[in-house]
Amino acid sequence: MKTYRVAIVGLGRAGSTLDDELDDGYPRSIGGSCNASSRLECVAGADTIPERVEAFKKRWNVDSGYSDYKEMIEKEKPDLVAVTTTGTGLAKPARKAPSRDYIEDAHADISAYASNAGVPMVYSEKAVACSMVKADALRDACHQNGTAFNSGVSRRFTASFQRMRKAIVDGEIGEPVATVHYASSDLLHGHIHSIDTQSYLIGDPGVKEIRGELIPRDIKIKDNRLDEDPRSTFQLVFNNGVTGWTVPSGGWEFEVIGTEGTIRHESSSRQVALRKAAPGGARRAQWEPVNLPPIDPGQGPVVFALEDMVKAYESGGTTVGNIDVTHNITEACLGIAESHRRGGEWVSLPIDNRELYVFHV
């Protein structure tokens, strides 16, 4: 089997060191995931901090390091570029824009550059854009260049969520009616996950309309921008009529309620809990638990996401988190801010306000 050459832009946590923080039994960083894959070889990395470049090269036994990602792409001609900078390119914590005219959008700009430079596979950390102007440009680049694309919305690449989706597709809960996310979260850094996961579980029908509010509720969106990523809540409607909600409490759990049962991903066990109506047409209050076998975590979500792009590239197929799905979920998140700006009214997608900018890490 052919091995594909990977170059990483941004050599911090997601690019190189995240495995030191999380002990999930599988790699979480791009460097570690390349090491764990028989299809991928990490050949270069770029970062504006020289110490990170040297640490990366030593850690992953990589010869080539750069301060300029454009030079790296030009010289290395990688098959896959992974963009793991912060959303706006500033070093963490950087939770607030340094000035009112700061409009950098690193994920979108670097990803679009890589696509336009002819890189056939691009992976970007989430959220992929701070505004729909840049999200549009990234989508257009991927379409024009035939770029295989995935982003760092890890749950859709995780075995337990894939098992949950299969149960729903197989009709275990009947027809899906509603999806629910449990946890307090910020807008772009967090709800990109919550909306994406709800969409994935019911087959990615696309978000049709959304409404929401920022927390605290008296936040004002001045000059069509937010200088930091606020907490938020939302309600949405998918194109297939399923409604989605976030409940701002709990521990990052997801539930899909159907006509004949309910299925929930439990954060404590990372397992899936299924309840179905008892035989004989029992009332919903009498839904009974159904035992499911333990779920093998497999190779891990980052390896899956990267190798999924390889699979799509080789077959000419579509990735699990393709650019159109990513674009729609990004727009839904920015639609929450637009709804808040309009006093909480429903906002239909696509939103008219393409310039609305939300700074995020």
Short mmCIF file of C-alpha atoms in Angstrom, two decimals:
data_model
loop_
_atom_site.label_atom_id
_atom_site.label_comp_id
_atom_site.label_asym_id
_atom_site.label_seq_id
_atom_site.Cartn_x
_atom_site.Cartn_y
_atom_site.Cartn_z
CA MET A 1 0.00 0.00 0.00
CA LYS A 2 1.14 3.51 -0.78
CA THR A 3 2.30 5.71 2.09
CA TYR A 4 1.28 9.38 2.00
CA ARG A 5 3.49 12.28 3.12
CA VAL A 6 2.06 14.52 5.84
CA ALA A 7 3.11 18.07 6.75
CA ILE A 8 1.76 19.82 9.86
CA VAL A 9 1.13 23.54 10.31
CA GLY A 10 1.11 24.41 14.01
CA LEU A 11 3.25 22.25 16.29
CA GLY A 12 1.53 22.75 19.64
CA ARG A 13 -1.01 20.47 21.32
CA ALA A 14 -3.05 19.10 18.41
CA GLY A 15 -0.07 18.91 16.11
CA SER A 16 2.48 17.33 18.42
CA THR A 17 1.98 17.14 22.18
CA LEU A 18 -1.67 16.31 22.98
CA ASP A 19 -0.79 12.68 23.69
CA ASP A 20 0.98 13.85 26.87
CA GLU A 21 -2.31 15.22 28.24
CA LEU A 22 -4.82 12.52 27.27
CA ASP A 23 -4.51 8.81 27.97
CA ASP A 24 -7.27 7.39 25.77
CA GLY A 25 -5.37 4.35 24.62
CA TYR A 26 -4.83 5.81 21.16
CA PRO A 27 -2.95 8.82 19.74
CA ARG A 28 -4.58 12.23 19.68
CA SER A 29 -1.94 14.43 18.04
CA ILE A 30 -1.30 14.48 14.31
CA GLY A 31 2.31 13.43 14.87
CA GLY A 32 1.29 10.50 17.04
CA SER A 33 -1.48 9.49 14.67
CA CYS A 34 0.90 9.43 11.71
CA ASN A 35 3.23 7.22 13.73
CA ALA A 36 0.34 4.85 14.44
CA SER A 37 -0.77 4.62 10.81
CA SER A 38 0.68 2.39 8.13
CA ARG A 39 -0.64 4.79 5.46
CA LEU A 40 0.89 8.05 6.71
CA GLU A 41 4.42 9.39 7.12
CA CYS A 42 5.03 12.70 8.87
CA VAL A 43 7.77 14.45 6.88
CA ALA A 44 7.70 18.11 7.96
CA GLY A 45 6.28 20.67 10.35
CA ALA A 46 5.97 24.44 10.47
CA ASP A 47 5.52 26.82 13.39
CA THR A 48 6.40 30.44 14.09
CA ILE A 49 7.96 29.43 17.44
CA PRO A 50 11.46 27.97 16.78
CA GLU A 51 11.52 25.94 20.00
CA ARG A 52 8.38 24.10 18.95
CA VAL A 53 9.88 23.24 15.59
CA GLU A 54 12.98 21.72 17.16
CA ALA A 55 10.98 19.82 19.79
CA PHE A 56 8.68 18.46 17.08
CA LYS A 57 11.54 17.27 14.91
CA LYS A 58 13.19 15.47 17.80
CA ARG A 59 9.97 13.95 19.15
CA TRP A 60 8.78 12.48 15.86
CA ASN A 61 12.15 11.93 14.16
CA VAL A 62 11.37 14.41 11.40
CA ASP A 63 14.18 16.04 9.41
CA SER A 64 12.40 19.12 8.02
CA GLY A 65 11.13 22.07 10.04
CA TYR A 66 9.98 25.50 8.86
CA SER A 67 8.87 28.86 10.20
CA ASP A 68 6.83 29.56 7.03
CA TYR A 69 4.11 27.07 6.13
CA LYS A 70 3.99 28.30 2.53
CA GLU A 71 7.67 27.51 2.08
CA MET A 72 7.09 24.10 3.62
CA ILE A 73 4.25 23.27 1.21
CA GLU A 74 6.24 24.51 -1.78
CA LYS A 75 9.40 22.56 -0.93
CA GLU A 76 7.96 19.38 0.58
CA LYS A 77 4.98 18.95 -1.76
CA PRO A 78 3.06 16.93 0.84
CA ASP A 79 0.10 14.69 0.05
CA LEU A 80 -1.72 15.80 3.20
CA VAL A 81 -1.51 19.02 5.19
CA ALA A 82 -2.85 19.14 8.75
CA VAL A 83 -3.68 22.63 10.04
CA THR A 84 -3.43 22.57 13.83
CA THR A 85 -2.82 26.21 14.69
CA THR A 86 -5.27 28.12 16.86
CA GLY A 87 -8.33 29.39 15.03
CA THR A 88 -6.86 32.84 14.56
CA GLY A 89 -3.16 32.04 14.62
CA LEU A 90 -2.41 33.57 18.03
CA ALA A 91 -0.65 31.52 20.67
CA LYS A 92 -2.86 30.24 23.47
CA PRO A 93 -4.47 31.29 25.72
CA ALA A 94 -5.30 34.29 23.48
CA ARG A 95 -8.99 34.13 24.37
CA LYS A 96 -9.68 37.68 23.22
CA ALA A 97 -8.84 39.58 20.05
CA PRO A 98 -5.86 41.88 20.66
CA SER A 99 -7.61 44.79 18.93
CA ARG A 100 -10.94 45.72 17.38
CA ASP A 101 -9.53 45.47 13.86
CA TYR A 102 -7.96 42.02 14.30
CA ILE A 103 -9.64 39.70 11.77
CA GLU A 104 -7.16 36.86 11.25
CA ASP A 105 -8.69 33.50 10.31
CA ALA A 106 -5.81 31.03 10.32
CA HIS A 107 -7.66 27.73 9.93
CA ALA A 108 -9.57 28.89 6.87
CA ASP A 109 -6.71 30.80 5.25
CA ILE A 110 -4.07 28.08 5.66
CA SER A 111 -6.45 25.31 4.59
CA ALA A 112 -7.54 27.22 1.49
CA TYR A 113 -3.91 28.01 0.65
CA ALA A 114 -2.98 24.33 0.88
CA SER A 115 -5.93 23.35 -1.32
CA ASN A 116 -5.09 25.99 -3.92
CA ALA A 117 -1.43 24.92 -3.84
CA GLY A 118 -2.50 21.48 -5.05
CA VAL A 119 -2.35 19.52 -1.79
CA PRO A 120 -4.85 16.70 -2.38
CA MET A 121 -5.83 16.15 1.27
CA VAL A 122 -6.35 18.81 3.95
CA TYR A 123 -7.25 18.36 7.61
CA SER A 124 -8.10 21.42 9.71
CA GLU A 125 -8.71 21.82 13.40
CA LYS A 126 -12.08 23.26 14.28
CA ALA A 127 -13.78 25.60 13.91
CA VAL A 128 -12.58 25.95 10.34
CA ALA A 129 -13.51 29.63 10.00
CA CYS A 130 -14.36 32.73 12.02
CA SER A 131 -16.74 34.11 9.37
CA MET A 132 -18.78 32.78 6.49
CA VAL A 133 -16.71 34.83 4.04
CA LYS A 134 -13.71 32.66 4.86
CA ALA A 135 -15.80 29.48 5.16
CA ASP A 136 -17.13 30.16 1.66
CA ALA A 137 -13.62 30.64 0.31
CA LEU A 138 -12.44 27.36 1.85
CA ARG A 139 -15.43 25.43 0.51
CA ASP A 140 -14.93 26.89 -2.95
CA ALA A 141 -11.23 26.01 -2.95
CA CYS A 142 -11.93 22.40 -1.96
CA HIS A 143 -14.57 22.07 -4.67
CA GLN A 144 -12.44 23.65 -7.38
CA ASN A 145 -9.39 21.57 -6.54
CA GLY A 146 -11.07 18.29 -5.61
CA THR A 147 -9.53 18.40 -2.14
CA ALA A 148 -10.39 15.61 0.29
CA PHE A 149 -11.22 17.39 3.55
CA ASN A 150 -11.91 16.54 7.19
CA SER A 151 -11.87 18.72 10.30
CA GLY A 152 -11.22 18.11 13.98
CA VAL A 153 -14.82 17.37 15.02
CA SER A 154 -13.61 14.15 16.57
CA ARG A 155 -16.87 12.53 17.63
CA ARG A 156 -17.91 11.62 14.08
CA PHE A 157 -14.63 9.72 13.78
CA THR A 158 -15.04 7.89 17.11
CA ALA A 159 -16.14 4.24 17.32
CA SER A 160 -18.81 4.72 20.00
CA PHE A 161 -20.56 7.50 18.05
CA GLN A 162 -20.30 5.44 14.87
CA ARG A 163 -22.01 2.59 16.71
CA MET A 164 -24.72 5.00 17.86
CA ARG A 165 -25.27 6.25 14.31
CA LYS A 166 -25.51 2.69 12.99
CA ALA A 167 -28.22 1.87 15.53
CA ILE A 168 -30.20 4.91 14.39
CA VAL A 169 -29.72 4.14 10.69
CA ASP A 170 -30.75 0.53 11.33
CA GLY A 171 -34.05 1.76 12.81
CA GLU A 172 -33.40 0.72 16.40
CA ILE A 173 -35.30 3.77 17.70
CA GLY A 174 -37.73 4.14 14.82
CA GLU A 175 -37.75 7.49 13.06
CA PRO A 176 -35.58 10.16 14.75
CA VAL A 177 -37.63 13.04 16.15
CA ALA A 178 -35.18 15.12 18.22
CA THR A 179 -31.51 15.34 19.13
CA VAL A 180 -30.21 16.72 22.42
CA HIS A 181 -26.75 17.82 23.54
CA TYR A 182 -26.04 18.14 27.27
CA ALA A 183 -23.30 20.54 28.42
CA SER A 184 -22.60 24.22 28.81
CA SER A 185 -20.36 25.30 25.96
CA ASP A 186 -18.94 28.21 24.03
CA LEU A 187 -20.00 29.06 20.51
CA LEU A 188 -17.31 28.14 17.98
CA HIS A 189 -14.88 26.14 20.08
CA GLY A 190 -17.59 23.97 21.63
CA HIS A 191 -20.87 24.03 19.75
CA ILE A 192 -19.09 23.21 16.51
CA HIS A 193 -18.81 19.79 18.19
CA SER A 194 -22.33 19.66 19.58
CA ILE A 195 -24.10 20.58 16.34
CA ASP A 196 -21.78 18.50 14.20
CA THR A 197 -22.36 15.43 16.37
CA GLN A 198 -26.13 15.81 16.30
CA SER A 199 -25.98 16.18 12.52
CA TYR A 200 -23.74 13.13 12.11
CA LEU A 201 -25.91 10.89 14.27
CA ILE A 202 -28.99 11.41 12.09
CA GLY A 203 -27.20 11.15 8.75
CA ASP A 204 -26.11 14.75 8.07
CA PRO A 205 -29.39 16.05 6.60
CA GLY A 206 -28.17 19.67 6.86
CA VAL A 207 -29.27 22.39 9.26
CA LYS A 208 -32.21 24.36 7.84
CA GLU A 209 -32.71 27.07 10.48
CA ILE A 210 -31.47 27.98 13.92
CA ARG A 211 -32.05 30.37 16.76
CA GLY A 212 -30.11 31.00 19.92
CA GLU A 213 -28.65 33.44 22.38
CA LEU A 214 -25.28 34.30 23.77
CA ILE A 215 -24.51 34.12 27.47
CA PRO A 216 -24.72 36.45 29.27
CA ARG A 217 -27.80 37.57 27.37
CA ASP A 218 -26.82 41.24 27.44
CA ILE A 219 -23.81 40.66 25.13
CA LYS A 220 -23.86 43.19 22.30
CA ILE A 221 -22.43 42.39 18.88
CA LYS A 222 -20.70 45.62 17.94
CA ASP A 223 -19.40 46.38 14.46
CA ASN A 224 -20.59 42.95 13.31
CA ARG A 225 -17.99 41.11 15.38
CA LEU A 226 -17.35 39.39 18.69
CA ASP A 227 -13.88 39.80 20.17
CA GLU A 228 -14.12 36.55 22.15
CA ASP A 229 -15.96 33.25 21.90
CA PRO A 230 -19.02 33.44 24.19
CA ARG A 231 -21.12 30.76 25.84
CA SER A 232 -24.34 30.14 23.98
CA THR A 233 -27.49 28.05 23.67
CA PHE A 234 -29.46 27.05 20.59
CA GLN A 235 -32.45 25.33 19.05
CA LEU A 236 -32.32 24.17 15.44
CA VAL A 237 -34.27 22.38 12.74
CA PHE A 238 -32.67 19.99 10.25
CA ASN A 239 -33.83 19.70 6.65
CA ASN A 240 -35.53 16.39 7.46
CA GLY A 241 -37.65 18.00 10.18
CA VAL A 242 -35.72 16.66 13.17
CA THR A 243 -35.25 19.29 15.89
CA GLY A 244 -32.01 19.77 17.81
CA TRP A 245 -31.41 21.30 21.22
CA THR A 246 -28.65 22.05 23.66
CA VAL A 247 -29.22 21.80 27.42
CA PRO A 248 -26.54 23.94 29.09
CA SER A 249 -25.68 21.49 31.87
CA GLY A 250 -24.29 18.00 32.17
CA GLY A 251 -21.17 16.32 30.90
CA TRP A 252 -21.06 16.27 27.10
CA GLU A 253 -23.66 13.63 26.43
CA PHE A 254 -25.81 13.21 23.33
CA GLU A 255 -29.25 11.69 22.92
CA VAL A 256 -31.41 10.96 19.90
CA ILE A 257 -35.10 10.38 20.57
CA GLY A 258 -37.12 8.41 18.07
CA THR A 259 -40.65 7.17 17.57
CA GLU A 260 -39.83 3.78 19.08
CA GLY A 261 -37.00 4.41 21.48
CA THR A 262 -34.10 6.57 22.56
CA ILE A 263 -30.34 6.17 22.37
CA ARG A 264 -27.78 8.09 24.42
CA HIS A 265 -24.02 8.38 24.44
CA GLU A 266 -22.86 8.36 28.06
CA SER A 267 -19.76 10.41 28.74
CA SER A 268 -18.78 8.51 31.90
CA SER A 269 -18.46 5.12 30.21
CA ARG A 270 -18.07 6.23 26.57
CA GLN A 271 -20.69 3.64 25.79
CA VAL A 272 -24.10 3.77 24.16
CA ALA A 273 -27.33 3.24 26.12
CA LEU A 274 -30.35 2.09 24.12
CA ARG A 275 -33.95 2.00 25.40
CA LYS A 276 -36.85 0.68 23.37
CA ALA A 277 -40.56 0.23 23.87
CA ALA A 278 -41.45 -3.06 25.51
CA PRO A 279 -43.33 -5.63 23.41
CA GLY A 280 -47.04 -5.03 23.15
CA GLY A 281 -46.92 -1.28 22.51
CA ALA A 282 -46.05 -0.13 26.02
CA ARG A 283 -46.13 3.56 26.79
CA ARG A 284 -42.95 5.59 26.34
CA ALA A 285 -42.60 5.83 30.10
CA GLN A 286 -42.06 2.07 30.01
CA TRP A 287 -39.21 2.06 27.52
CA GLU A 288 -36.79 -0.62 28.63
CA PRO A 289 -33.00 -0.79 28.38
CA VAL A 290 -31.48 -3.00 25.71
CA ASN A 291 -28.07 -4.52 26.33
CA LEU A 292 -25.46 -3.67 23.73
CA PRO A 293 -22.01 -5.27 23.49
CA PRO A 294 -18.96 -3.25 24.61
CA ILE A 295 -17.54 -1.03 21.91
CA ASP A 296 -13.99 -1.52 20.66
CA PRO A 297 -12.41 1.96 20.53
CA GLY A 298 -10.44 0.99 17.45
CA GLN A 299 -7.53 3.05 16.16
CA GLY A 300 -8.74 6.40 17.50
CA PRO A 301 -10.57 9.34 15.94
CA VAL A 302 -7.58 11.25 14.53
CA VAL A 303 -6.12 8.23 12.77
CA PHE A 304 -9.60 7.46 11.44
CA ALA A 305 -10.07 11.02 10.15
CA LEU A 306 -6.71 11.07 8.39
CA GLU A 307 -7.03 7.62 6.86
CA ASP A 308 -10.60 8.43 5.84
CA MET A 309 -9.18 11.18 3.63
CA VAL A 310 -6.74 8.69 2.13
CA LYS A 311 -9.63 6.34 1.40
CA ALA A 312 -11.66 9.11 -0.25
CA TYR A 313 -8.66 10.31 -2.25
CA GLU A 314 -7.87 6.84 -3.56
CA SER A 315 -11.47 5.96 -4.36
CA GLY A 316 -12.71 9.35 -5.52
CA GLY A 317 -15.37 9.12 -2.82
CA THR A 318 -16.49 11.46 -0.06
CA THR A 319 -14.97 11.88 3.39
CA VAL A 320 -16.98 11.36 6.58
CA GLY A 321 -16.63 15.05 7.44
CA ASN A 322 -16.58 16.50 3.95
CA ILE A 323 -16.33 20.21 3.21
CA ASP A 324 -20.05 20.65 2.54
CA VAL A 325 -21.03 19.20 5.91
CA THR A 326 -18.30 21.26 7.59
CA HIS A 327 -19.49 24.43 5.86
CA ASN A 328 -23.11 23.85 6.94
CA ILE A 329 -22.21 23.22 10.59
CA THR A 330 -19.94 26.27 10.66
CA GLU A 331 -22.78 28.35 9.28
CA ALA A 332 -25.16 27.01 11.92
CA CYS A 333 -22.76 28.11 14.67
CA LEU A 334 -22.39 31.60 13.24
CA GLY A 335 -26.16 31.61 12.79
CA ILE A 336 -26.51 31.44 16.58
CA ALA A 337 -24.63 34.72 16.87
CA GLU A 338 -26.71 36.23 14.06
CA SER A 339 -29.90 35.10 15.82
CA HIS A 340 -28.71 36.74 19.04
CA ARG A 341 -27.95 39.93 17.10
CA ARG A 342 -31.55 39.88 15.84
CA GLY A 343 -33.03 39.41 19.29
CA GLY A 344 -33.25 35.62 19.24
CA GLU A 345 -35.36 35.19 16.11
CA TRP A 346 -35.12 32.18 13.81
CA VAL A 347 -32.41 32.47 11.16
CA SER A 348 -32.65 30.47 7.94
CA LEU A 349 -29.51 29.08 6.33
CA PRO A 350 -27.72 30.32 4.34
CA ILE A 351 -27.43 33.45 6.46
CA ASP A 352 -27.24 36.81 4.71
CA ASN A 353 -24.62 38.22 7.06
CA ARG A 354 -21.46 36.62 5.63
CA GLU A 355 -19.11 39.16 7.28
CA LEU A 356 -20.07 38.43 10.91
CA TYR A 357 -16.76 37.60 12.65
CA VAL A 358 -16.28 35.63 15.86
CA PHE A 359 -12.79 35.44 17.35
CA HIS A 360 -12.02 32.00 18.79
CA VAL A 361 -9.06 29.95 19.93
#
